[in-house]
XYZ file of N, CA, C and O in Angstrom:
252
model
N 101.147 37.502 77.447
C 99.793 37.847 77.863
C 99.419 39.162 77.186
O 100.174 40.119 77.187
N 98.238 39.198 76.637
C 97.762 40.400 75.959
C 97.060 41.332 76.942
O 96.665 40.923 78.041
N 96.884 42.575 76.513
C 96.154 43.532 77.347
C 94.714 43.079 77.552
O 94.150 43.254 78.622
N 94.156 42.496 76.512
C 92.779 42.016 76.605
C 92.657 40.921 77.655
O 91.712 40.898 78.450
N 93.632 40.034 77.702
C 93.619 38.954 78.685
C 93.753 39.538 80.093
O 93.071 39.095 81.025
N 94.596 40.547 80.229
C 94.771 41.201 81.525
C 93.476 41.886 81.959
O 93.071 41.792 83.119
N 92.816 42.550 81.035
C 91.526 43.183 81.342
C 90.522 42.143 81.831
O 89.781 42.384 82.780
N 90.502 41.009 81.170
C 89.573 39.943 81.573
C 89.902 39.412 82.968
O 88.996 39.091 83.742
N 91.181 39.319 83.292
C 91.574 38.875 84.632
C 91.138 39.888 85.691
O 90.686 39.507 86.772
N 91.254 41.157 85.366
C 90.843 42.209 86.311
C 89.347 42.100 86.609
O 88.912 42.330 87.732
N 88.577 41.729 85.600
C 87.140 41.544 85.790
C 86.838 40.489 86.859
O 85.801 40.522 87.495
N 87.761 39.548 87.057
C 87.554 38.471 88.025
C 87.885 38.865 89.457
O 87.548 38.150 90.399
N 88.545 40.007 89.642
C 88.966 40.435 90.976
C 87.741 40.881 91.771
O 86.932 41.688 91.289
N 87.582 40.382 92.990
C 86.456 40.808 93.824
C 86.514 42.320 94.106
O 87.592 42.899 94.228
N 85.361 42.925 94.183
C 85.258 44.379 94.393
C 86.062 44.844 95.600
O 86.684 45.901 95.573
N 86.083 44.054 96.652
C 86.780 44.459 97.877
C 88.304 44.532 97.684
O 88.997 45.168 98.462
N 88.830 43.910 96.637
C 90.274 43.897 96.393
C 90.714 44.863 95.294
O 91.903 44.950 94.976
N 89.778 45.574 94.708
C 90.101 46.473 93.600
C 91.090 47.554 94.027
O 92.018 47.879 93.292
N 90.924 48.112 95.214
C 91.826 49.172 95.671
C 93.265 48.661 95.781
O 94.203 49.341 95.365
N 93.435 47.467 96.295
C 94.762 46.868 96.404
C 95.358 46.645 95.022
O 96.525 46.972 94.770
N 94.571 46.139 94.120
C 95.040 45.912 92.760
C 95.440 47.231 92.098
O 96.471 47.322 91.431
N 94.639 48.250 92.302
C 94.947 49.572 91.751
C 96.305 50.060 92.247
O 97.133 50.536 91.467
N 96.549 49.952 93.557
C 97.825 50.409 94.117
C 99.016 49.651 93.530
O 100.088 50.218 93.356
N 98.826 48.384 93.234
C 99.909 47.595 92.633
C 100.140 48.036 91.185
O 101.274 48.290 90.764
N 99.079 48.146 90.423
C 99.203 48.503 89.004
C 99.778 49.906 88.830
O 100.618 50.138 87.951
N 99.356 50.837 89.653
C 99.783 52.232 89.503
C 101.299 52.378 89.675
O 101.911 53.295 89.130
N 101.932 51.453 90.369
C 103.383 51.492 90.550
C 104.127 51.281 89.231
O 105.288 51.644 89.104
N 103.471 50.702 88.244
C 104.092 50.446 86.954
C 103.880 51.573 85.952
O 104.435 51.540 84.856
N 103.086 52.570 86.299
C 102.842 53.705 85.417
C 103.927 54.741 85.679
O 104.106 55.185 86.813
N 104.663 55.132 84.637
C 105.745 56.096 84.852
C 105.208 57.459 85.295
O 104.162 57.911 84.821
N 105.930 58.072 86.209
C 105.537 59.399 86.682
C 105.945 60.456 85.667
O 106.980 60.338 85.013
N 105.129 61.471 85.551
C 105.434 62.598 84.683
C 105.903 63.733 85.581
O 105.212 64.108 86.533
N 107.068 64.248 85.288
C 107.604 65.351 86.092
C 106.836 66.618 85.731
O 106.748 66.985 84.557
N 106.248 67.294 86.732
C 105.460 68.503 86.441
C 106.351 69.649 85.952
O 107.500 69.786 86.364
N 105.780 70.452 85.081
C 106.462 71.648 84.574
C 106.488 72.705 85.672
O 105.620 72.716 86.560
N 107.466 73.605 85.630
C 107.539 74.665 86.651
C 106.248 75.486 86.753
O 105.828 75.854 87.847
N 105.604 75.731 85.607
C 104.349 76.505 85.633
C 103.242 75.739 86.360
O 102.408 76.341 87.036
N 103.233 74.440 86.216
C 102.236 73.628 86.900
C 102.443 73.665 88.407
O 101.478 73.797 89.174
N 103.695 73.567 88.831
C 103.993 73.643 90.263
C 103.604 75.002 90.827
O 103.052 75.090 91.921
N 103.881 76.065 90.078
C 103.517 77.407 90.535
C 102.001 77.555 90.628
O 101.480 78.155 91.564
N 101.272 76.992 89.668
C 99.806 77.057 89.697
C 99.254 76.328 90.915
O 98.310 76.795 91.555
N 99.852 75.202 91.257
C 99.420 74.455 92.444
C 99.674 75.279 93.697
O 98.812 75.389 94.572
N 100.869 75.885 93.796
C 101.196 76.720 94.964
C 100.223 77.895 95.075
O 99.733 78.208 96.166
N 99.942 78.529 93.951
C 99.023 79.676 93.946
C 97.632 79.243 94.395
O 96.989 79.920 95.206
N 97.166 78.123 93.889
C 95.844 77.617 94.277
C 95.762 77.278 95.753
O 94.777 77.594 96.418
N 96.798 76.643 96.268
C 96.804 76.285 97.691
C 96.817 77.538 98.566
O 96.118 77.601 99.579
N 97.610 78.532 98.154
C 97.681 79.785 98.921
C 96.317 80.484 98.907
O 95.843 80.956 99.939
N 95.688 80.523 97.740
C 94.373 81.158 97.626
C 93.342 80.437 98.486
O 92.554 81.068 99.192
N 93.347 79.122 98.446
C 92.393 78.353 99.257
C 92.649 78.567 100.739
O 91.720 78.672 101.534
N 93.933 78.644 101.123
C 94.276 78.873 102.528
C 93.787 80.243 102.997
O 93.261 80.383 104.095
N 93.925 81.245 102.126
C 93.527 82.611 102.492
C 92.015 82.814 102.415
O 91.428 83.475 103.266
N 91.379 82.232 101.387
C 89.968 82.518 101.126
C 89.017 81.368 101.448
O 87.811 81.555 101.415
N 89.567 80.204 101.685
C 88.713 79.054 101.960
C 87.979 78.596 100.720
O 88.344 78.930 99.597
N 86.953 77.825 100.925
C 86.122 77.339 99.824
C 84.661 77.605 100.156
O 84.327 77.959 101.280
N 83.822 77.429 99.157
C 82.386 77.574 99.390
C 81.710 76.272 98.977
O 82.159 75.600 98.054
N 80.639 75.905 99.661
C 79.948 74.659 99.303
C 79.251 74.777 97.946
O 78.878 75.874 97.510
N 79.104 73.668 97.283
C 78.430 73.608 95.994
C 77.048 74.250 96.057
O 76.626 74.941 95.134
N 76.350 73.994 97.156
C 74.976 74.484 97.297
C 74.916 76.006 97.358
O 73.882 76.606 97.099
N 76.019 76.662 97.726
C 76.009 78.121 97.870
C 76.205 78.839 96.534
O 76.083 80.050 96.471
N 76.498 78.114 95.469
C 76.738 78.729 94.174
C 75.435 78.856 93.420
O 74.659 77.915 93.316
N 75.176 80.062 92.890
C 73.992 80.278 92.048
C 74.381 79.893 90.624
O 75.050 80.641 89.913
N 73.981 78.718 90.190
C 74.384 78.194 88.897
C 73.564 78.758 87.748
O 73.855 78.475 86.578
N 72.549 79.553 88.061
C 71.703 80.111 86.984
C 72.182 81.450 86.524
O 72.717 82.268 87.063
């Protein structure tokens, strides 16, 4: 079976079942082990968000 044939089969899946199909397919994608710097950046971001919270999009002056 070709990738193109698989893509065409996915097109036939009802919208309500797409999430289930996604969960099945994602199990076949190999995981990438994060680098130590990436893990540290995630920890730093979580700590900052915990201490400072977030602000809503509407509160930002984009101009």
